[in-house]
Amino acid sequence: MTQAPAPPRAARRRHDREIVSLALPAFGALVAEPLFLMVDSAIVGHLGTPQLAGLAIAAALLSTAVSVFVFLAYATTAAVARRVGAGDLQAAIRQGMDGIWLALLLGVAVVVLTIPTAPWLVDIFGASGTAGPYAVTYLRVSSLGIPAMLVVLAATGILRGLQDTRTPLYVAIGGFATNAVLNVGLVYGAGLGIAGSAWGTVIAQCGMAVAYLVVVVRGARRHGASLRPDAAGIRASAQAGAPLLVRTLSLRAVLLIATAVAARLGDAQVAAHQIILSLWSLMAFALDAIAIAGQAIIGRYLGADDAEGARQVCRRMVQWGVVSGVVLGALVIVARPLFIPLFTSDSAVQDTLLPALLVVALSQPIAGVVFVLDGVLMGAGDGPYLARAMLLTLAVFAPVALLVPVLGGGLTALWWAMTLMMTVRMLTLWLRSRSGRWIVTGASR
């Protein structure tokens, strides 16, 4: 990122208002998503332990499958925002429709693969003889909602690109409420058991997809954008998303390696690791909300051929990331006596948890910069660099993490390795942002 005078105070205030107006609703929508699983768990948990265990296994498989395709939201946001900046709303929505058609194709393919292989997938996760049948039932039924889930991702990307994060929040709240009501009615009222929970989630996800499609179709008709599938456009969307898929898979590999290493450290260590990972994910929602605002705003500035505006917003968002990280880290330190007992009463787990939590708290400012710059480069359509940078990060992290148990390190050492991973990400992203090579203006990159 090239050096330039700081923007005037009025410009900073304008950037701040825009960041907040996009980030706050985005945070609400992000938090609403995991509530689906919490509702399912709370309702299914009363059916029995085997049912809850089956749900846990199936939900892990589903969340992995869907998270792999999160590029549908990221790539669509960047592409649509560029065309919004260029003042071509018709092309912006047309670009978004290509993303929706790609989501439908991918979703159908996943369903076709998942239904026949469900028993095998559940078996890989080591499901017990009692939990396995419930996991297979939930996975098969819930997989029918995957096309809708992927459409929701792509449509969310369209609205974010159009600088609208409020509609996704409203849809997420509506979907959460519908899911809760349907789960209670189908599980207990209709007596469908765990299958009722799965059907409730499928119906809620389909309802969310329909709500998004209504909004997008209205916008398409208003601006004269075609709704028909376009092979070239779908292919372009896939090509734009491929590098982000590599990035996401590399990040998932980091998390899987960390969990596998924690499991080798002992029961208390892996239990503490799971608690920390949950808190880390919650803080990531807050930082990711800022990154989502960055995707939308940066794409718009670059589409409007305003390179200097993009630089100014980038600088301001990095400041937001650092401050947010400091605040989150301080909250972890101050609130740890309050929330640790909520997660566990085991003194061995608590003793293991405390020093590792301090490492996580200290690393939050780094995480703040990482999330923001990740969003900036996504908004710029710089996916190939993000893929290479994440592969490099994985190559650095994997051997260090795998050495932790070999050298007799514990959970704290593992989270120092996670901090190293985030530091490598920060350095690769900072070098790219400072180079200015990500700044490519115009309606398309």
Short mmCIF file of C-alpha atoms in Angstrom, two decimals:
data_model
loop_
_atom_site.label_atom_id
_atom_site.label_comp_id
_atom_site.label_asym_id
_atom_site.label_seq_id
_atom_site.Cartn_x
_atom_site.Cartn_y
_atom_site.Cartn_z
CA MET A 1 0.00 0.00 0.00
CA THR A 2 1.70 3.22 -1.14
CA GLN A 3 2.21 6.08 1.31
CA ALA A 4 -0.20 8.99 1.00
CA PRO A 5 -1.39 11.78 3.24
CA ALA A 6 -4.03 10.75 5.74
CA PRO A 7 -7.54 11.50 4.50
CA PRO A 8 -9.25 14.55 5.95
CA ARG A 9 -11.28 14.12 9.12
CA ALA A 10 -14.54 14.41 7.18
CA ALA A 11 -13.45 11.62 4.83
CA ARG A 12 -12.49 9.41 7.78
CA ARG A 13 -15.89 9.98 9.35
CA ARG A 14 -17.56 9.09 6.06
CA HIS A 15 -15.54 5.89 5.82
CA ASP A 16 -16.33 5.06 9.46
CA ARG A 17 -20.07 5.52 8.94
CA GLU A 18 -19.99 3.31 5.85
CA ILE A 19 -17.96 0.61 7.57
CA VAL A 20 -20.30 0.54 10.58
CA SER A 21 -23.46 0.59 8.44
CA LEU A 22 -22.25 -2.50 6.55
CA ALA A 23 -20.39 -4.34 9.31
CA LEU A 24 -23.03 -4.29 12.07
CA PRO A 25 -25.81 -6.00 10.06
CA ALA A 26 -23.21 -8.38 8.60
CA PHE A 27 -22.16 -9.36 12.13
CA GLY A 28 -25.78 -10.03 13.08
CA ALA A 29 -26.27 -12.27 10.04
CA LEU A 30 -23.04 -14.16 10.74
CA VAL A 31 -24.03 -14.80 14.36
CA ALA A 32 -27.52 -15.96 13.30
CA GLU A 33 -26.08 -18.78 11.17
CA PRO A 34 -24.64 -20.95 14.00
CA LEU A 35 -27.89 -20.48 15.92
CA PHE A 36 -29.49 -22.94 13.49
CA LEU A 37 -27.28 -25.70 14.85
CA MET A 38 -27.78 -24.57 18.45
CA VAL A 39 -31.57 -24.84 18.06
CA ASP A 40 -31.28 -28.27 16.44
CA SER A 41 -28.94 -29.44 19.22
CA ALA A 42 -31.20 -28.16 22.00
CA ILE A 43 -34.29 -29.86 20.56
CA VAL A 44 -32.66 -33.12 19.46
CA GLY A 45 -30.73 -33.35 22.76
CA HIS A 46 -33.99 -34.12 24.55
CA LEU A 47 -34.55 -37.15 22.30
CA GLY A 48 -31.50 -38.91 23.74
CA THR A 49 -27.71 -39.08 23.68
CA PRO A 50 -27.45 -41.28 20.54
CA GLN A 51 -29.62 -38.81 18.59
CA LEU A 52 -27.52 -35.85 19.74
CA ALA A 53 -24.31 -37.68 18.86
CA GLY A 54 -25.72 -38.47 15.43
CA LEU A 55 -26.65 -34.83 14.93
CA ALA A 56 -23.13 -33.71 15.91
CA ILE A 57 -21.53 -35.98 13.31
CA ALA A 58 -23.95 -35.08 10.52
CA ALA A 59 -23.76 -31.35 11.31
CA ALA A 60 -19.95 -31.44 11.17
CA LEU A 61 -20.10 -33.03 7.72
CA LEU A 62 -22.71 -30.55 6.47
CA SER A 63 -20.92 -27.48 7.81
CA THR A 64 -17.68 -28.64 6.19
CA ALA A 65 -19.41 -29.19 2.84
CA VAL A 66 -21.08 -25.77 2.90
CA SER A 67 -18.08 -23.82 4.24
CA VAL A 68 -15.95 -25.12 1.37
CA PHE A 69 -18.23 -23.20 -1.00
CA VAL A 70 -18.14 -19.90 0.89
CA PHE A 71 -16.30 -18.52 -2.13
CA LEU A 72 -19.76 -18.20 -3.72
CA ALA A 73 -20.38 -15.28 -1.37
CA TYR A 74 -16.87 -13.79 -1.46
CA ALA A 75 -16.29 -13.87 -5.21
CA THR A 76 -19.81 -12.65 -5.97
CA THR A 77 -19.47 -9.73 -3.54
CA ALA A 78 -16.29 -8.52 -5.23
CA ALA A 79 -17.57 -8.89 -8.79
CA VAL A 80 -20.93 -7.23 -8.09
CA ALA A 81 -19.37 -4.38 -6.09
CA ARG A 82 -17.02 -3.53 -8.97
CA ARG A 83 -19.91 -3.16 -11.36
CA VAL A 84 -21.84 -1.10 -8.83
CA GLY A 85 -18.83 1.22 -8.61
CA ALA A 86 -18.77 1.42 -12.40
CA GLY A 87 -22.43 2.46 -12.33
CA ASP A 88 -23.70 -0.58 -14.24
CA LEU A 89 -26.34 -2.15 -11.98
CA GLN A 90 -27.69 -4.31 -14.80
CA ALA A 91 -24.29 -5.99 -15.26
CA ALA A 92 -23.88 -6.21 -11.47
CA ILE A 93 -27.07 -8.22 -11.04
CA ARG A 94 -26.33 -10.28 -14.16
CA GLN A 95 -22.96 -11.18 -12.62
CA GLY A 96 -24.73 -12.16 -9.42
CA MET A 97 -27.18 -14.40 -11.29
CA ASP A 98 -24.24 -16.31 -12.74
CA GLY A 99 -23.13 -16.96 -9.16
CA ILE A 100 -26.61 -18.22 -8.22
CA TRP A 101 -26.72 -20.62 -11.17
CA LEU A 102 -23.26 -21.90 -10.22
CA ALA A 103 -24.50 -22.40 -6.64
CA LEU A 104 -27.46 -24.45 -7.88
CA LEU A 105 -25.24 -26.66 -10.03
CA LEU A 106 -22.77 -27.27 -7.21
CA GLY A 107 -25.57 -27.88 -4.73
CA VAL A 108 -27.23 -30.53 -6.87
CA ALA A 109 -23.86 -32.25 -7.39
CA VAL A 110 -23.24 -32.36 -3.63
CA VAL A 111 -26.70 -33.85 -2.98
CA VAL A 112 -26.18 -36.52 -5.64
CA LEU A 113 -22.86 -37.47 -4.00
CA THR A 114 -23.99 -37.22 -0.37
CA ILE A 115 -27.19 -39.32 -0.30
CA PRO A 116 -25.64 -42.63 -1.46
CA THR A 117 -22.36 -42.12 0.44
CA ALA A 118 -23.91 -40.98 3.74
CA PRO A 119 -23.27 -44.27 5.62
CA TRP A 120 -19.65 -44.31 4.47
CA LEU A 121 -19.11 -40.65 5.45
CA VAL A 122 -20.61 -41.23 8.89
CA ASP A 123 -18.45 -44.31 9.36
CA ILE A 124 -15.30 -42.31 8.59
CA PHE A 125 -16.15 -40.05 11.54
CA GLY A 126 -16.17 -43.10 13.79
CA ALA A 127 -19.85 -43.01 14.71
CA SER A 128 -20.96 -45.63 17.23
CA GLY A 129 -23.45 -48.34 16.34
CA THR A 130 -26.22 -46.47 18.15
CA ALA A 131 -25.46 -42.97 16.85
CA GLY A 132 -24.63 -43.97 13.26
CA PRO A 133 -28.20 -44.56 11.98
CA TYR A 134 -29.35 -41.21 13.36
CA ALA A 135 -26.38 -39.47 11.73
CA VAL A 136 -27.17 -41.08 8.38
CA THR A 137 -30.84 -40.09 8.61
CA TYR A 138 -30.05 -36.47 9.49
CA LEU A 139 -27.33 -36.20 6.85
CA ARG A 140 -29.47 -37.59 4.03
CA VAL A 141 -32.47 -35.41 4.78
CA SER A 142 -30.45 -32.24 5.48
CA SER A 143 -28.38 -32.66 2.33
CA LEU A 144 -31.55 -31.87 0.35
CA GLY A 145 -31.19 -28.31 1.65
CA ILE A 146 -27.63 -27.86 0.39
CA PRO A 147 -28.63 -26.28 -2.95
CA ALA A 148 -30.70 -23.74 -1.00
CA MET A 149 -27.78 -23.11 1.37
CA LEU A 150 -25.44 -22.43 -1.55
CA VAL A 151 -28.00 -20.16 -3.23
CA VAL A 152 -28.17 -18.24 0.05
CA LEU A 153 -24.38 -17.81 -0.06
CA ALA A 154 -24.39 -16.52 -3.64
CA ALA A 155 -27.39 -14.26 -3.09
CA THR A 156 -25.82 -12.88 0.08
CA GLY A 157 -22.80 -12.00 -2.04
CA ILE A 158 -25.03 -10.13 -4.50
CA LEU A 159 -26.62 -8.02 -1.79
CA ARG A 160 -23.30 -7.31 -0.10
CA GLY A 161 -21.92 -6.21 -3.45
CA LEU A 162 -24.93 -3.92 -3.78
CA GLN A 163 -23.88 -2.46 -0.38
CA ASP A 164 -26.89 -4.05 1.35
CA THR A 165 -26.11 -6.09 4.50
CA ARG A 166 -29.44 -5.38 6.20
CA THR A 167 -31.53 -7.68 4.01
CA PRO A 168 -29.27 -10.71 4.78
CA LEU A 169 -29.71 -9.91 8.49
CA TYR A 170 -33.51 -9.86 8.20
CA VAL A 171 -33.53 -13.09 6.17
CA ALA A 172 -31.21 -14.78 8.69
CA ILE A 173 -33.45 -13.77 11.61
CA GLY A 174 -36.54 -15.01 9.76
CA GLY A 175 -34.82 -18.28 8.90
CA PHE A 176 -33.72 -18.81 12.49
CA ALA A 177 -37.24 -18.23 13.85
CA THR A 178 -38.81 -20.50 11.22
CA ASN A 179 -36.26 -23.22 11.92
CA ALA A 180 -37.00 -23.11 15.66
CA VAL A 181 -40.78 -23.36 15.20
CA LEU A 182 -40.56 -26.12 12.59
CA ASN A 183 -38.11 -28.16 14.66
CA VAL A 184 -40.38 -28.19 17.69
CA GLY A 185 -43.45 -28.99 15.59
CA LEU A 186 -41.89 -31.73 13.48
CA VAL A 187 -39.73 -33.38 16.14
CA TYR A 188 -42.33 -33.51 18.90
CA GLY A 189 -45.67 -32.47 17.41
CA ALA A 190 -45.42 -34.74 14.35
CA GLY A 191 -43.25 -37.29 16.17
CA LEU A 192 -40.66 -37.44 13.40
CA GLY A 193 -37.68 -37.44 15.76
CA ILE A 194 -34.30 -36.47 14.36
CA ALA A 195 -35.66 -36.61 10.80
CA GLY A 196 -38.13 -33.87 11.80
CA SER A 197 -35.25 -31.66 12.90
CA ALA A 198 -33.54 -32.19 9.56
CA TRP A 199 -36.73 -31.45 7.60
CA GLY A 200 -37.29 -28.29 9.64
CA THR A 201 -33.83 -27.04 8.73
CA VAL A 202 -34.30 -27.92 5.05
CA ILE A 203 -37.61 -26.05 4.88
CA ALA A 204 -36.13 -23.01 6.66
CA GLN A 205 -33.12 -22.95 4.31
CA CYS A 206 -35.39 -23.22 1.27
CA GLY A 207 -37.51 -20.39 2.62
CA MET A 208 -34.39 -18.22 3.00
CA ALA A 209 -33.33 -19.03 -0.56
CA VAL A 210 -36.77 -18.08 -1.88
CA ALA A 211 -36.70 -14.79 0.06
CA TYR A 212 -33.31 -13.93 -1.45
CA LEU A 213 -34.43 -14.90 -4.95
CA VAL A 214 -37.50 -12.66 -4.67
CA VAL A 215 -35.25 -9.70 -3.82
CA VAL A 216 -32.74 -10.50 -6.57
CA VAL A 217 -35.37 -11.15 -9.24
CA ARG A 218 -37.10 -7.85 -8.44
CA GLY A 219 -33.77 -6.07 -8.82
CA ALA A 220 -33.09 -7.88 -12.10
CA ARG A 221 -36.44 -6.87 -13.55
CA ARG A 222 -36.04 -3.28 -12.36
CA HIS A 223 -32.69 -2.95 -14.12
CA GLY A 224 -33.40 -5.16 -17.13
CA ALA A 225 -30.94 -7.91 -16.21
CA SER A 226 -31.43 -11.38 -17.71
CA LEU A 227 -32.25 -14.26 -15.35
CA ARG A 228 -31.30 -17.00 -17.79
CA PRO A 229 -28.23 -19.17 -17.15
CA ASP A 230 -25.22 -18.09 -19.19
CA ALA A 231 -22.54 -20.74 -19.67
CA ALA A 232 -19.74 -18.21 -20.12
CA GLY A 233 -20.81 -16.25 -17.06
CA ILE A 234 -21.12 -19.37 -14.90
CA ARG A 235 -17.68 -20.50 -16.07
CA ALA A 236 -16.23 -17.07 -15.21
CA SER A 237 -17.78 -17.24 -11.74
CA ALA A 238 -16.24 -20.67 -11.19
CA GLN A 239 -12.84 -19.46 -12.35
CA ALA A 240 -13.02 -16.45 -10.02
CA GLY A 241 -14.00 -18.68 -7.12
CA ALA A 242 -11.41 -21.43 -7.67
CA PRO A 243 -8.51 -19.58 -5.97
CA LEU A 244 -10.73 -18.74 -3.01
CA LEU A 245 -11.66 -22.43 -2.79
CA VAL A 246 -7.95 -23.25 -2.48
CA ARG A 247 -7.60 -20.59 0.20
CA THR A 248 -10.57 -21.94 2.15
CA LEU A 249 -9.41 -25.56 1.93
CA SER A 250 -5.95 -24.54 3.15
CA LEU A 251 -7.48 -22.72 6.11
CA ARG A 252 -9.67 -25.73 6.92
CA ALA A 253 -6.54 -27.89 6.80
CA VAL A 254 -4.91 -25.63 9.40
CA LEU A 255 -7.87 -26.04 11.75
CA LEU A 256 -8.04 -29.80 11.22
CA ILE A 257 -4.31 -30.18 11.93
CA ALA A 258 -4.63 -28.11 15.08
CA THR A 259 -7.52 -30.27 16.34
CA ALA A 260 -5.68 -33.48 15.46
CA VAL A 261 -2.59 -32.31 17.38
CA ALA A 262 -4.72 -31.29 20.38
CA ALA A 263 -6.31 -34.74 20.40
CA ARG A 264 -2.85 -36.30 20.72
CA LEU A 265 -2.08 -34.15 23.76
CA GLY A 266 -4.77 -35.75 25.96
CA ASP A 267 -8.43 -35.44 26.89
CA ALA A 268 -8.06 -32.30 29.02
CA GLN A 269 -6.00 -30.61 26.30
CA VAL A 270 -8.42 -31.38 23.46
CA ALA A 271 -11.40 -30.34 25.61
CA ALA A 272 -9.71 -27.01 26.36
CA HIS A 273 -8.79 -26.65 22.69
CA GLN A 274 -12.42 -27.08 21.66
CA ILE A 275 -13.50 -24.35 24.08
CA ILE A 276 -10.82 -21.97 22.79
CA LEU A 277 -11.71 -22.77 19.19
CA SER A 278 -15.35 -21.89 19.90
CA LEU A 279 -14.35 -18.53 21.40
CA TRP A 280 -11.87 -17.92 18.59
CA SER A 281 -14.64 -18.56 16.05
CA LEU A 282 -16.99 -16.16 17.85
CA MET A 283 -14.37 -13.39 17.78
CA ALA A 284 -13.77 -14.21 14.13
CA PHE A 285 -17.41 -13.32 13.41
CA ALA A 286 -16.82 -9.78 14.70
CA LEU A 287 -13.64 -9.37 12.65
CA ASP A 288 -15.17 -11.04 9.59
CA ALA A 289 -18.01 -8.51 9.66
CA ILE A 290 -15.44 -5.74 9.12
CA ALA A 291 -13.85 -7.82 6.35
CA ILE A 292 -17.23 -8.17 4.63
CA ALA A 293 -17.63 -4.39 4.70
CA GLY A 294 -14.14 -4.19 3.19
CA GLN A 295 -15.06 -6.53 0.33
CA ALA A 296 -18.07 -4.44 -0.61
CA ILE A 297 -16.47 -1.00 -0.23
CA ILE A 298 -13.12 -1.80 -1.89
CA GLY A 299 -14.82 -3.47 -4.86
CA ARG A 300 -17.02 -0.40 -5.35
CA TYR A 301 -14.09 2.04 -5.22
CA LEU A 302 -12.04 0.01 -7.70
CA GLY A 303 -15.03 -0.31 -10.02
CA ALA A 304 -15.38 3.48 -9.92
CA ASP A 305 -11.68 3.85 -10.95
CA ASP A 306 -10.93 5.51 -7.59
CA ALA A 307 -7.57 3.95 -6.64
CA GLU A 308 -6.78 6.60 -4.04
CA GLY A 309 -10.18 6.12 -2.39
CA ALA A 310 -9.48 2.37 -2.20
CA ARG A 311 -6.11 3.06 -0.54
CA GLN A 312 -7.68 5.39 2.01
CA VAL A 313 -10.40 2.91 2.89
CA CYS A 314 -7.81 0.14 3.18
CA ARG A 315 -5.76 2.19 5.65
CA ARG A 316 -8.82 3.08 7.68
CA MET A 317 -10.02 -0.51 7.80
CA VAL A 318 -6.64 -1.73 9.02
CA GLN A 319 -6.96 0.75 11.88
CA TRP A 320 -10.42 -0.66 12.58
CA GLY A 321 -8.97 -4.17 12.58
CA VAL A 322 -6.21 -3.33 15.04
CA VAL A 323 -8.54 -1.52 17.45
CA SER A 324 -11.15 -4.29 17.23
CA GLY A 325 -8.47 -6.89 17.91
CA VAL A 326 -7.20 -5.01 20.96
CA VAL A 327 -10.75 -4.69 22.34
CA LEU A 328 -11.52 -8.38 21.78
CA GLY A 329 -8.23 -9.44 23.35
CA ALA A 330 -8.87 -7.26 26.40
CA LEU A 331 -12.38 -8.72 26.75
CA VAL A 332 -10.96 -12.25 26.76
CA ILE A 333 -8.52 -11.38 29.53
CA VAL A 334 -10.99 -9.45 31.67
CA ALA A 335 -13.95 -11.83 31.23
CA ARG A 336 -12.10 -15.15 31.49
CA PRO A 337 -13.05 -15.73 35.18
CA LEU A 338 -16.69 -15.36 34.15
CA PHE A 339 -16.92 -17.52 31.03
CA ILE A 340 -14.45 -20.35 31.80
CA PRO A 341 -16.74 -21.89 34.47
CA LEU A 342 -19.61 -21.73 31.97
CA PHE A 343 -17.76 -24.11 29.66
CA THR A 344 -16.25 -26.55 32.16
CA SER A 345 -16.00 -27.32 35.86
CA ASP A 346 -13.07 -29.71 35.37
CA SER A 347 -10.06 -28.15 37.12
CA ALA A 348 -7.63 -29.92 34.78
CA VAL A 349 -9.32 -28.40 31.73
CA GLN A 350 -9.48 -24.97 33.40
CA ASP A 351 -5.77 -25.07 34.26
CA THR A 352 -4.92 -26.00 30.69
CA LEU A 353 -7.27 -23.39 29.29
CA LEU A 354 -5.99 -20.31 31.08
CA PRO A 355 -2.44 -19.86 29.66
CA ALA A 356 -3.58 -20.78 26.13
CA LEU A 357 -6.38 -18.19 26.36
CA LEU A 358 -3.82 -15.50 27.16
CA VAL A 359 -1.97 -16.37 23.96
CA VAL A 360 -5.23 -16.10 22.01
CA ALA A 361 -5.95 -12.71 23.61
CA LEU A 362 -2.50 -11.37 22.69
CA SER A 363 -2.92 -12.51 19.08
CA GLN A 364 -6.23 -10.73 18.45
CA PRO A 365 -4.72 -7.49 17.08
CA ILE A 366 -2.86 -9.65 14.55
CA ALA A 367 -6.11 -11.41 13.70
CA GLY A 368 -7.79 -8.03 13.24
CA VAL A 369 -5.27 -7.01 10.57
CA VAL A 370 -5.49 -10.43 8.89
CA PHE A 371 -9.27 -10.42 8.58
CA VAL A 372 -9.39 -6.86 7.27
CA LEU A 373 -6.66 -7.28 4.66
CA ASP A 374 -8.16 -10.62 3.64
CA GLY A 375 -11.43 -8.77 2.97
CA VAL A 376 -9.67 -5.95 1.13
CA LEU A 377 -7.88 -8.33 -1.24
CA MET A 378 -11.07 -10.35 -1.78
CA GLY A 379 -12.89 -7.14 -2.63
CA ALA A 380 -10.14 -6.39 -5.12
CA GLY A 381 -10.56 -9.81 -6.72
CA ASP A 382 -7.00 -10.79 -5.77
CA GLY A 383 -7.93 -14.45 -5.22
CA PRO A 384 -4.84 -16.05 -6.81
CA TYR A 385 -2.55 -14.23 -4.40
CA LEU A 386 -4.74 -15.19 -1.43
CA ALA A 387 -4.53 -18.84 -2.50
CA ARG A 388 -0.73 -18.76 -2.77
CA ALA A 389 -0.37 -16.92 0.54
CA MET A 390 -2.58 -19.42 2.37
CA LEU A 391 -0.72 -22.39 0.90
CA LEU A 392 2.54 -20.85 2.12
CA THR A 393 0.99 -20.32 5.55
CA LEU A 394 -0.11 -23.94 5.69
CA ALA A 395 3.39 -25.09 4.71
CA VAL A 396 4.88 -23.08 7.59
CA PHE A 397 2.25 -24.04 10.16
CA ALA A 398 1.94 -27.79 9.57
CA PRO A 399 5.48 -28.89 10.57
CA VAL A 400 5.56 -26.52 13.55
CA ALA A 401 2.21 -27.77 14.87
CA LEU A 402 3.12 -31.42 14.33
CA LEU A 403 6.31 -30.90 16.35
CA VAL A 404 4.36 -29.72 19.41
CA PRO A 405 3.62 -33.20 20.83
CA VAL A 406 6.99 -34.55 19.66
CA LEU A 407 8.84 -31.89 21.67
CA GLY A 408 6.58 -32.33 24.70
CA GLY A 409 4.66 -29.09 24.22
CA GLY A 410 1.11 -28.62 25.45
CA LEU A 411 -1.93 -26.69 24.36
CA THR A 412 -0.25 -23.33 24.98
CA ALA A 413 2.53 -24.30 22.57
CA LEU A 414 -0.07 -25.32 20.00
CA TRP A 415 -1.75 -21.91 20.23
CA TRP A 416 1.62 -20.22 19.88
CA ALA A 417 1.86 -22.20 16.62
CA MET A 418 -1.60 -20.87 15.68
CA THR A 419 -0.33 -17.36 16.44
CA LEU A 420 2.64 -18.03 14.15
CA MET A 421 0.16 -19.05 11.46
CA MET A 422 -1.76 -15.78 11.85
CA THR A 423 1.50 -13.79 11.85
CA VAL A 424 2.58 -15.38 8.57
CA ARG A 425 -0.82 -14.56 7.11
CA MET A 426 -0.53 -10.97 8.32
CA LEU A 427 2.93 -10.55 6.77
CA THR A 428 1.90 -11.98 3.39
CA LEU A 429 -1.24 -9.85 3.28
CA TRP A 430 0.54 -6.69 4.48
CA LEU A 431 3.28 -7.06 1.87
CA ARG A 432 0.66 -7.42 -0.84
CA SER A 433 -1.35 -4.44 0.36
CA ARG A 434 1.80 -2.30 0.58
CA SER A 435 2.90 -3.26 -2.94
CA GLY A 436 -0.28 -1.81 -4.46
CA ARG A 437 -0.46 -4.67 -6.97
CA TRP A 438 -3.94 -5.50 -5.76
CA ILE A 439 -5.21 -2.16 -7.06
CA VAL A 440 -6.71 -2.95 -10.46
CA THR A 441 -9.48 -0.52 -11.37
CA GLY A 442 -12.42 -1.00 -13.73
CA ALA A 443 -15.68 -2.91 -13.90
CA SER A 444 -13.79 -6.23 -14.02
CA ARG A 445 -10.35 -7.29 -12.90
#
